[in-house]
XYZ file of C-alpha atoms in Angstrom:
733
model
C -103.530 42.318 34.975
C -102.235 44.315 37.514
C -103.524 41.276 39.910
C -101.622 38.567 38.286
C -98.589 40.845 38.057
C -98.710 41.715 41.797
C -98.942 37.422 42.549
C -95.934 37.275 40.099
C -93.771 39.382 41.694
C -94.864 37.848 45.566
C -93.770 34.591 43.920
C -90.370 35.446 42.529
C -89.758 37.320 45.786
C -90.702 34.404 47.855
C -88.701 31.883 45.569
C -85.541 34.625 46.346
C -86.205 34.629 50.267
C -86.380 30.563 50.341
C -83.258 30.683 48.260
C -81.325 32.599 50.469
C -82.671 30.741 53.574
C -81.688 27.488 51.912
C -78.325 29.048 51.079
C -77.950 30.442 54.878
C -78.989 27.156 56.237
C -76.444 24.990 54.042
C -73.842 27.552 54.942
C -74.473 27.391 58.700
C -74.903 23.507 58.640
C -71.579 23.247 56.921
C -69.711 25.724 58.879
C -67.801 25.020 62.312
C -69.824 25.049 65.348
C -68.684 28.002 68.079
C -68.499 27.021 71.195
C -68.333 29.497 74.044
C -66.451 28.919 77.772
C -67.386 31.354 80.705
C -65.575 30.631 83.674
C -66.377 31.700 87.194
C -64.921 34.476 89.326
C -67.702 36.579 91.049
C -67.917 40.206 90.350
C -64.875 39.978 87.830
C -67.600 37.860 85.742
C -69.005 41.161 84.920
C -65.998 41.615 82.212
C -67.682 38.492 80.433
C -70.376 41.323 78.893
C -67.266 43.499 77.418
C -66.022 40.292 75.720
C -69.552 39.714 74.325
C -69.581 43.148 73.068
C -66.670 42.968 71.211
C -67.771 39.750 69.533
C -70.798 40.737 68.665
C -69.409 43.737 66.779
C -67.189 40.924 65.181
C -70.271 39.175 64.058
C -69.090 36.340 65.712
C -71.745 33.672 65.846
C -71.910 31.602 69.127
C -73.911 28.110 68.791
C -73.311 26.477 72.420
C -72.642 28.529 75.773
C -71.584 26.674 78.930
C -70.700 28.421 81.946
C -69.903 28.453 85.579
C -70.790 30.619 88.289
C -70.905 34.094 87.151
C -70.129 33.016 83.903
C -73.054 30.845 84.074
C -75.418 33.771 84.714
C -73.841 36.033 81.878
C -74.344 32.702 79.698
C -77.840 32.064 80.173
C -78.865 35.415 79.585
C -76.991 35.443 76.559
C -78.636 32.089 75.462
C -81.899 33.369 75.949
C -81.458 36.263 73.916
C -80.402 39.584 75.313
C -77.523 41.037 74.095
C -74.590 42.105 75.275
C -75.640 45.992 75.741
C -79.082 44.725 77.421
C -77.084 42.434 79.841
C -74.860 45.853 80.743
C -78.155 47.579 81.434
C -79.622 44.918 83.761
C -76.257 44.850 85.406
C -75.278 48.622 85.690
C -78.949 48.820 87.026
C -78.639 46.887 90.178
C -77.988 47.809 93.821
C -75.627 45.104 94.295
C -74.906 45.509 98.217
C -78.557 44.828 98.825
C -79.040 42.338 96.151
C -76.305 40.200 97.721
C -77.924 39.963 101.178
C -81.321 38.867 102.152
C -82.497 41.899 103.201
C -86.119 43.085 101.618
C -87.114 46.157 101.725
C -88.802 47.809 104.906
C -91.562 48.484 103.270
C -92.473 44.881 102.956
C -91.572 44.156 106.949
C -94.703 43.612 109.028
C -95.238 46.620 111.507
C -94.739 44.406 114.498
C -91.535 42.783 113.366
C -89.995 46.595 112.264
C -88.777 47.235 115.699
C -87.196 43.717 116.087
C -85.608 43.937 112.161
C -82.442 46.230 113.803
C -81.522 44.365 116.807
C -79.253 41.709 116.337
C -75.471 41.204 115.915
C -75.797 37.495 115.329
C -78.609 35.285 114.658
C -78.092 31.326 114.230
C -80.853 28.740 113.577
C -81.926 26.295 116.119
C -82.173 22.882 115.003
C -83.151 19.668 116.681
C -79.565 18.904 117.901
C -79.461 22.529 119.172
C -77.833 25.640 118.138
C -76.334 25.653 114.524
C -73.910 27.839 112.545
C -76.177 28.520 108.942
C -74.891 26.587 106.041
C -74.545 29.984 104.605
C -74.751 33.966 105.463
C -76.851 34.575 102.545
C -79.903 32.516 101.658
C -79.876 34.537 98.158
C -83.691 35.563 98.272
C -82.916 38.907 96.546
C -80.707 36.950 93.896
C -83.379 34.174 92.779
C -86.170 37.393 92.762
C -83.473 38.674 90.261
C -83.391 35.421 88.324
C -86.968 35.060 88.310
C -87.997 38.441 86.606
C -85.571 38.593 84.071
C -85.943 34.464 82.741
C -89.548 34.608 82.582
C -90.025 34.059 79.250
C -88.459 30.680 79.844
C -90.267 29.594 83.142
C -91.907 27.733 80.715
C -89.155 25.847 78.769
C -87.178 23.632 80.793
C -84.644 21.965 78.250
C -81.982 24.675 78.107
C -80.033 23.047 75.279
C -83.414 24.032 73.213
C -83.036 27.978 74.298
C -82.184 30.493 71.444
C -78.417 29.462 71.955
C -77.799 25.594 73.591
C -76.683 26.296 77.066
C -75.411 24.477 80.083
C -73.863 25.315 83.534
C -71.674 23.706 86.217
C -72.826 22.967 90.056
C -70.960 20.506 92.588
C -72.719 17.858 94.311
C -71.816 18.846 98.264
C -72.308 15.123 98.987
C -70.180 13.323 96.444
C -67.996 16.045 95.239
C -68.970 15.515 91.969
C -69.299 18.135 88.976
C -73.131 18.312 88.053
C -74.061 19.570 84.472
C -77.142 21.445 85.069
C -79.256 21.255 81.263
C -82.830 21.040 82.585
C -85.318 22.272 85.007
C -85.784 25.812 86.584
C -82.939 28.062 84.997
C -83.602 30.655 87.955
C -82.584 27.306 90.512
C -79.848 26.223 88.251
C -78.341 29.749 88.036
C -78.584 30.415 92.042
C -77.264 26.450 92.341
C -73.991 27.457 90.186
C -73.123 30.727 91.844
C -73.610 29.023 95.383
C -70.256 29.840 96.843
C -69.433 27.866 99.764
C -70.029 29.343 103.138
C -71.281 32.569 101.756
C -74.680 31.513 99.950
C -76.712 28.863 101.207
C -76.608 25.304 98.824
C -79.748 24.572 97.235
C -81.476 21.593 96.669
C -82.514 20.248 93.200
C -83.729 16.877 92.085
C -82.403 15.351 95.495
C -78.774 16.694 94.954
C -77.266 19.876 97.157
C -75.851 21.725 95.233
C -73.244 24.663 95.277
C -70.618 26.588 93.282
C -69.534 24.796 90.533
C -65.987 26.546 90.140
C -65.074 24.185 93.086
C -65.083 21.386 91.005
C -65.024 22.873 87.288
C -64.561 26.383 86.726
C -64.108 26.403 83.093
C -66.705 23.850 81.766
C -64.511 23.320 78.088
C -65.400 19.948 77.655
C -69.322 20.350 78.227
C -69.702 23.013 74.700
C -67.187 20.088 73.033
C -69.731 17.462 74.131
C -72.751 19.497 72.773
C -70.875 19.701 69.587
C -68.469 22.620 69.131
C -65.806 22.374 66.686
C -64.123 25.528 67.512
C -64.107 26.752 71.209
C -63.320 30.353 72.714
C -62.898 30.148 76.420
C -63.063 33.538 78.691
C -61.142 33.148 81.628
C -61.516 35.424 84.722
C -59.671 33.173 87.702
C -57.120 34.858 89.447
C -55.491 31.232 90.109
C -53.581 30.221 93.723
C -51.931 33.234 95.358
C -48.544 32.728 96.998
C -48.758 32.640 100.986
C -48.189 36.857 101.434
C -51.845 37.507 99.519
C -53.770 34.962 101.726
C -54.762 37.693 104.393
C -58.787 37.629 104.517
C -61.146 35.291 104.449
C -62.127 36.335 100.701
C -58.767 35.395 100.243
C -58.868 31.799 101.739
C -62.332 30.606 100.251
C -60.744 32.014 96.424
C -57.834 30.108 97.533
C -59.521 26.753 97.934
C -61.663 26.825 95.244
C -58.893 27.828 93.072
C -56.596 24.537 94.301
C -60.074 22.368 94.330
C -60.166 23.558 90.341
C -57.041 23.590 89.448
C -56.379 19.988 87.460
C -59.531 20.317 86.054
C -58.875 23.674 84.235
C -54.977 22.717 83.146
C -56.884 19.798 81.242
C -59.737 22.271 80.121
C -57.364 25.408 79.201
C -55.629 22.775 76.308
C -58.664 22.316 74.517
C -59.611 25.868 73.823
C -58.898 27.430 70.363
C -59.168 31.301 71.590
C -58.099 31.366 75.072
C -59.108 35.288 76.294
C -58.358 36.503 79.504
C -59.004 39.954 80.042
C -56.606 42.175 82.319
C -58.495 42.436 85.126
C -55.384 42.745 87.660
C -56.277 44.587 91.207
C -60.125 43.701 91.114
C -61.538 40.903 93.394
C -64.777 38.990 93.357
C -66.163 40.842 95.795
C -66.115 44.483 93.254
C -70.003 44.114 92.669
C -69.365 47.988 92.664
C -66.858 48.191 90.106
C -69.092 46.774 87.230
C -68.543 49.676 85.042
C -64.861 49.285 84.930
C -65.087 45.733 84.741
C -67.338 45.506 81.370
C -64.442 48.005 79.971
C -61.824 45.516 80.485
C -63.413 42.761 79.345
C -63.679 45.140 75.990
C -60.272 45.476 75.697
C -59.182 42.530 74.079
C -55.441 41.980 73.425
C -54.783 42.545 69.381
C -53.392 39.228 69.072
C -56.450 37.683 69.971
C -58.607 39.936 68.033
C -56.482 38.777 65.402
C -57.416 34.987 65.443
C -60.461 35.975 65.695
C -60.895 37.546 62.687
C -58.920 34.863 61.226
C -61.229 32.353 62.065
C -63.995 34.193 60.888
C -62.410 34.623 57.536
C -61.477 31.119 57.284
C -64.587 29.803 57.569
C -66.717 32.585 56.273
C -68.639 32.395 59.452
C -71.802 34.834 59.210
C -73.913 35.479 62.330
C -77.407 34.841 61.484
C -79.062 34.152 64.956
C -80.499 37.659 66.496
C -80.155 38.596 70.022
C -83.964 39.413 70.341
C -85.346 38.976 74.314
C -88.636 40.881 75.246
C -87.666 42.785 77.811
C -89.433 42.910 81.009
C -90.526 46.212 83.086
C -92.265 47.039 85.895
C -95.288 47.667 83.893
C -95.385 44.268 82.012
C -98.597 42.236 82.357
C -99.499 38.768 82.593
C -103.067 37.379 82.967
C -103.378 35.151 85.966
C -105.603 32.233 85.236
C -104.825 30.995 88.512
C -102.626 31.100 92.162
C -101.011 27.464 92.818
C -98.767 27.198 95.936
C -96.085 24.511 96.731
C -94.411 23.634 100.014
C -96.688 24.805 102.930
C -96.951 22.748 105.522
C -97.858 25.117 108.756
C -98.691 28.528 107.297
C -102.296 28.845 106.377
C -102.905 29.169 102.382
C -105.197 31.914 103.312
C -102.619 33.771 104.979
C -99.840 33.165 102.143
C -102.375 34.329 99.672
C -103.437 37.523 101.857
C -99.486 38.591 101.782
C -99.594 37.822 97.895
C -102.826 40.535 97.622
C -103.257 39.251 93.910
C -106.178 38.621 92.114
C -107.163 35.981 89.624
C -108.753 36.323 86.224
C -107.107 39.558 86.001
C -104.152 41.354 84.240
C -101.209 41.970 86.852
C -98.063 43.575 86.492
C -94.522 42.037 87.291
C -93.883 44.568 89.653
C -97.062 44.070 91.722
C -96.058 40.191 91.258
C -92.514 40.566 93.161
C -94.074 43.005 95.740
C -96.621 40.387 96.725
C -93.232 37.970 96.944
C -91.630 40.404 99.056
C -94.020 40.414 101.470
C -94.342 36.854 101.915
C -90.718 36.600 102.574
C -90.814 39.598 104.734
C -93.224 38.059 106.961
C -90.160 35.465 108.395
C -92.645 32.234 107.469
C -90.057 31.500 104.918
C -86.563 30.985 103.758
C -87.711 31.007 100.304
C -89.995 32.489 98.102
C -90.165 31.681 94.677
C -92.322 31.985 91.643
C -92.880 30.967 87.778
C -95.443 31.657 85.404
C -96.830 28.794 83.605
C -98.962 28.474 80.300
C -99.376 30.869 77.133
C -101.507 33.551 77.508
C -103.657 32.660 80.546
C -100.709 31.904 83.187
C -100.972 29.900 86.225
C -98.679 31.699 88.669
C -96.931 28.922 90.659
C -95.424 29.805 94.014
C -92.640 27.541 95.660
C -92.025 27.846 98.985
C -89.921 26.762 101.509
C -91.104 27.405 104.797
C -88.814 28.512 107.834
C -87.555 24.987 109.165
C -85.422 26.183 112.295
C -86.379 28.435 114.625
C -83.579 31.292 115.740
C -81.582 32.138 118.191
C -80.354 35.938 118.317
C -78.076 37.869 119.924
C -77.772 41.464 120.707
C -75.144 43.958 122.288
C -75.346 47.168 123.116
C -73.557 50.121 125.660
C -74.658 53.886 126.103
C -73.638 55.734 129.290
C -77.415 55.657 131.118
C -77.732 51.863 130.656
C -73.996 50.847 130.151
C -73.091 47.342 128.987
C -76.069 45.334 127.942
C -76.297 41.989 126.031
C -79.588 40.539 124.396
C -80.741 36.880 124.050
C -83.508 36.091 122.112
C -84.903 32.705 120.799
C -87.604 33.271 118.443
C -90.434 29.974 117.106
C -92.406 29.683 114.025
C -95.941 28.132 114.405
C -95.839 27.005 118.326
C -99.218 25.977 119.563
C -100.869 27.416 116.165
C -100.003 27.652 112.792
C -98.756 31.035 111.492
C -97.880 32.011 114.741
C -94.480 33.261 116.650
C -93.055 33.281 120.014
C -90.404 35.680 121.325
C -88.327 35.187 124.083
C -86.308 38.414 124.868
C -83.693 38.233 127.927
C -81.666 41.197 128.138
C -78.652 40.781 130.897
C -77.242 44.096 132.103
C -77.732 46.689 135.525
C -81.362 46.867 134.460
C -82.307 43.642 133.651
C -85.569 42.505 131.528
C -87.350 39.680 130.222
C -89.971 39.620 127.305
C -92.102 36.866 125.991
C -94.298 37.634 123.434
C -96.952 35.227 121.397
C -98.431 36.780 118.324
C -100.958 35.809 115.818
C -101.521 37.905 112.975
C -104.312 37.749 110.225
C -104.003 40.847 108.140
C -107.353 42.566 108.388
C -109.028 39.561 109.856
C -108.413 40.393 113.987
C -105.305 38.548 115.495
C -103.650 38.436 118.871
C -100.954 39.183 121.102
C -100.188 37.648 124.505
C -97.304 39.291 126.302
C -95.181 39.224 129.444
C -93.079 41.487 130.516
C -90.672 41.736 133.767
C -88.524 44.748 134.288
C -86.031 45.670 136.431
C -84.413 49.000 136.735
C -82.548 52.031 138.201
C -84.152 55.343 138.142
C -82.853 58.596 139.611
C -83.748 61.659 140.929
C -82.606 65.060 139.629
C -82.429 68.852 141.624
C -81.058 71.245 139.822
C -79.018 69.395 136.978
C -77.390 66.987 139.609
C -78.397 63.609 140.575
C -79.999 63.763 144.231
C -80.629 59.481 144.763
C -82.257 56.813 142.755
C -84.890 54.570 143.597
C -85.240 50.618 142.130
C -88.233 50.278 139.793
C -89.915 46.892 139.417
C -92.698 45.767 137.466
C -94.532 43.031 135.987
C -97.071 43.543 133.059
C -99.412 40.712 131.393
C -100.848 42.115 128.018
C -103.720 41.214 125.907
C -104.653 42.662 122.555
C -106.498 41.931 119.402
C -105.279 44.196 116.751
C -105.852 44.477 112.710
C -103.121 44.733 109.853
C -103.443 46.953 106.794
C -100.558 46.319 104.312
C -97.713 45.619 106.131
C -96.876 49.743 107.651
C -100.553 49.953 109.607
C -101.603 48.356 112.700
C -104.712 49.046 115.237
C -105.962 47.309 118.253
C -107.449 47.006 121.230
C -106.179 45.656 124.457
C -105.989 45.029 128.044
C -103.133 44.803 131.101
C -102.609 43.829 134.335
C -99.412 45.770 135.753
C -98.078 45.186 139.179
C -95.114 47.501 140.689
C -92.709 47.462 143.438
C -90.629 51.003 144.166
C -87.958 50.751 146.661
C -86.873 54.308 147.027
C -84.475 56.603 150.025
C -86.113 59.939 148.064
C -87.887 61.715 150.255
C -89.151 64.276 148.012
C -91.114 61.425 146.030
C -93.607 61.183 148.674
C -93.012 57.367 149.346
C -92.617 54.919 151.781
C -88.864 53.083 151.673
C -91.164 50.446 149.641
C -94.129 50.922 147.560
C -96.041 48.475 145.967
C -99.464 48.125 143.826
C -101.256 46.835 140.825
C -103.336 48.113 138.621
C -105.773 47.072 135.197
C -105.257 49.192 132.443
C -107.375 49.262 129.054
C -106.018 50.717 126.344
C -106.503 51.442 122.310
C -103.316 52.017 119.993
C -102.380 52.699 116.220
C -99.253 51.687 114.841
C -97.681 52.921 111.110
C -94.093 52.808 110.043
C -93.558 53.453 106.512
C -89.325 54.613 106.834
C -87.117 53.265 104.877
C -84.603 52.568 107.305
C -84.466 52.022 110.700
C -81.748 53.936 111.732
C -80.843 56.960 109.381
C -84.090 57.200 107.046
C -84.392 59.482 104.384
C -87.859 58.699 103.650
C -91.121 57.324 105.233
C -93.421 58.354 108.277
C -94.308 56.946 111.363
C -96.924 57.499 114.214
C -97.442 55.505 117.325
C -100.728 56.728 119.056
C -101.845 55.056 122.202
C -105.136 56.093 124.917
C -105.129 54.194 128.171
C -107.249 53.862 131.188
C -105.810 53.130 134.510
C -107.845 51.318 137.185
C -106.837 49.303 140.095
C -110.049 47.441 140.438
C -110.593 47.075 136.744
C -113.431 50.063 137.128
C -112.062 52.943 139.082
C -109.180 54.282 140.562
C -108.507 54.954 144.373
C -112.211 54.641 145.069
C -112.893 57.544 142.556
C -115.514 57.658 140.200
C -113.952 57.011 137.194
C -110.133 55.981 135.678
C -107.004 58.078 135.237
C -106.324 58.737 131.328
C -103.035 58.587 129.644
C -102.390 59.583 125.835
C -99.393 59.411 123.953
C -98.525 60.262 120.719
C -94.893 59.874 118.628
C -94.856 61.288 115.009
C -91.703 61.084 112.877
C -91.287 62.146 109.076
C -88.181 61.511 107.202
C -87.687 64.095 103.945
C -84.711 63.723 101.883
C -83.849 67.669 100.847
C -80.880 65.991 99.033
C -79.338 62.461 98.506
C -76.733 63.549 101.776
C -79.031 66.027 103.330
C -82.584 65.153 105.178
C -84.509 66.831 107.642
C -86.205 64.493 110.255
C -88.915 66.409 112.210
C -90.117 64.602 115.725
C -93.068 64.968 117.934
C -93.405 63.590 120.990
C -96.574 64.290 123.499
C -97.645 62.417 126.630
C -100.651 63.824 128.774
C -101.954 62.591 132.111
C -105.160 63.369 133.473
C -107.967 62.288 136.326
C -107.766 62.102 140.567
C -105.078 60.484 142.064
C -102.950 59.490 139.675
C -100.017 57.026 140.755
C -96.507 58.210 140.496
C -95.594 55.105 137.825
C -97.729 57.297 135.539
C -96.094 60.397 135.577
C -94.518 61.700 132.642
C -90.695 61.982 132.730
C -88.810 63.978 130.171
C -85.381 63.944 128.889
C -82.531 61.333 127.114
C -81.470 60.193 123.997
C -82.451 56.327 124.975
C -84.825 54.640 122.141
C -86.004 51.882 123.724
C -89.629 51.433 124.823
C -89.109 50.163 127.994
C -90.698 52.675 130.113
C -94.016 53.874 128.100
C -93.763 57.342 130.562
C -90.442 58.129 129.141
C -90.183 61.379 126.816
C -86.853 61.967 124.959
C -85.325 65.082 124.847
C -82.310 66.294 123.829
C -80.222 68.464 126.231
C -81.671 66.341 129.798
C -80.517 63.394 131.079
C -82.539 60.165 131.016
C -85.679 61.057 132.496
C -84.707 63.941 134.201
C -87.874 66.171 134.160
C -90.987 65.153 136.620
C -94.585 66.580 135.107
C -97.772 65.251 134.082
C -97.813 66.248 130.461
C -94.911 66.759 128.300
C -94.541 68.273 124.825
C -91.472 67.582 122.707
C -90.756 69.476 119.122
C -87.788 68.253 117.466
C -85.938 68.698 114.016
C -82.992 66.668 113.273
C -80.826 67.729 110.644
C -78.916 64.755 109.100
C -75.686 65.429 106.746
C -74.157 62.159 105.344
C -70.419 63.302 105.596
C -69.287 60.421 103.291
C -70.668 56.565 103.316
C -72.287 55.480 106.649
C -70.640 58.819 108.360
C -73.405 61.486 109.566
C -73.147 64.220 111.248
C -76.908 65.153 112.903
C -77.534 68.314 114.455
C -80.567 67.848 117.148
C -82.226 71.134 118.161
C -85.740 70.881 120.284
C -87.690 72.559 122.203
C -90.329 70.793 125.161
C -93.232 72.339 127.295
C -93.433 70.497 130.679
C -96.897 70.861 132.328
C -96.283 69.884 136.659
C -99.821 69.890 137.365
C -102.332 68.208 135.058
C -105.000 70.790 135.949
C -102.969 73.820 134.852
C -103.558 75.377 131.475
C -100.646 74.692 128.480
C -99.711 78.374 129.052
C -98.908 78.040 132.242
C -96.324 75.377 132.290
C -92.396 75.489 131.730
C -90.371 75.945 128.206
C -87.226 74.012 127.785
C -84.733 74.491 125.138
C -81.971 72.270 124.099
C -79.583 70.592 121.250
C -77.254 68.360 120.250
C -74.721 67.373 117.849
C -74.423 63.897 117.156
C -71.336 62.083 115.177
C -72.379 58.826 113.968
C -70.795 55.714 112.165
C -73.869 53.039 110.856
C -71.449 50.174 111.678
C -72.144 46.312 111.096
C -73.252 46.190 114.976
C -75.019 48.959 114.772
C -74.437 53.028 115.290
C -71.735 54.370 116.987
C -72.412 57.722 118.017
C -70.845 60.689 120.356
C -73.261 63.173 120.884
C -72.689 66.794 122.734
C -75.562 68.486 124.134
C -76.833 71.225 126.093
C -80.197 72.892 127.325
C -81.089 76.502 128.823
C -82.310 74.259 132.304
C -78.474 73.448 133.094
C -76.395 75.245 130.734
C -73.977 72.825 130.849
C -72.472 70.808 127.974
C -72.893 66.940 128.198
C -71.342 64.024 126.254
C -73.088 61.106 125.701
C -71.913 57.444 123.949
C -73.781 55.040 122.567
C -72.511 52.223 120.652
C -74.668 49.552 118.792
C -78.586 48.695 118.322
C -80.892 49.645 120.618
C -82.975 46.977 122.241
């Protein structure tokens, strides 16, 4: 009897649910369809989120969405099932300054490339017809990473009109000037195309068409939601509109004005088709105000009472009820996917094994989204690609599809620098990928200054499997001799080095190897104290082993990370011995630095530099020279010391202990206290206790500009008791 009663109750409940569902279905089919249109507007588009929050609170159903540029991004996320609050959390959790650049975290850059990461002010692609200005400042790798992460549940869904809320976005065909409606394909790429502001972001090719920001032609796509079936259109407009000539004062203003004028006629037509036209008060904000997302969202929530009343009247008149739920599975770093297979599309010159090594993702196992994106970042950080994107295909067992665009153009780079020791200098660099052998790089450096230098480096990296490097280095420098703190003369030091090594790389931050050099030195001097003839020339064969580690988060002003470079070298002049002695001379060098963040603005940065030389008949060119703030590696005989001038103290051994205290006064402005002590030992056979202690300190004010550090340093040492000033402008190279 109980079983019969229970079955009866279940039947009644099912009938009621079915009836309610049928009632809702009939109600929805008879009610007018609501279309939502979101305009472009750069950072101002964050105000769309605030308006969506208001519409959600009013329980307003949305049946179709169209958008352009930032409006397409917010609209797509909402169409896929994110709630307005979830979109807000995503937006506020981003570092937009880093996101809108192509910069990948330094930890994903190969250790050999980290030294070159901050050297250049300008970089141009080299194409078959010569050097060309790039199609855009930003390629958008970080943006595509963001889109791929938050659209991951839709990587297998290619029809945007079948999203929980049907969606389309607008781009511009740069070849024909036509507006392109994107409603199928890869949603991440579609969003990237729709927001590709000309000259800022590079355009993107989809289905054979070169696409850029849809705002150039149709920044307010009302007609599109009407074509989709909307009966009532709610349009949210965040455009500033054309400005008067007195307000066109920057490149940003000119670009915005150009876009506004191009889309003006289409906007006027679309504006008339809106039933509810919402224009939040965002006066005073610009398209670049990505750091003001929270206040822009708040502005979006402040819809005028008149429009609130109009929306409520529509809801009441048509008895509108929102039945669909915003329900998107939130993806976190720990979200796991079972990777059954990996497919890589787009490889031509880079070997598949190299790419798989960068990804470091195993098949037939569960893998987190965090690990997948780390692999993507490592691949992009290799400099072999202009774009690395991914999709997860399949239901439970996923195929990881990697789509790459190999770097088709080589690079021409320019660096500029000035300091009181080296004076003004310009660095011209050309970097070629995949020359002679796939996966290799060829870099040519020409330094133009009073101390010119030329370096050619050919490198092939194979990860753990040994790779090799060939290097030619030619340098011509003037080096001073000091007595009691005063310059007493100078000599001209020229050298030519031919270097070859084998090396292995662990991850991106650790490398070790062995190698050999042929070194030719020519010294011209008028200084009798050096014990040199007017011209002294000799050559040497050296063998070395090295280890290189660098996990600093930044090349300049790091807040965390560790770096170490160690080298042991044997010096001969015949390949076996030195000047007839039984064995070669030896040189050991060690540099260790660790950044420790004591607070958000205060960093302790201890450092150690040590160089030891031992053996008989050691050539003068292998002595240790202590002093200066020079951060270059032209001479492996130099040990920096704050308070002494560049290469001021000559000795066999030198040990420098330094502890920089770095305080960020305000954004990009630093005050750095640099105390250090040194132990220099003039004779290699002397015990460490018999050497000379030198104490010094410096105070540096530094501004981290777009072209590198702008620094003024005042320092002194107990060797001279004389306050010295030093100016450094730009990246060191």
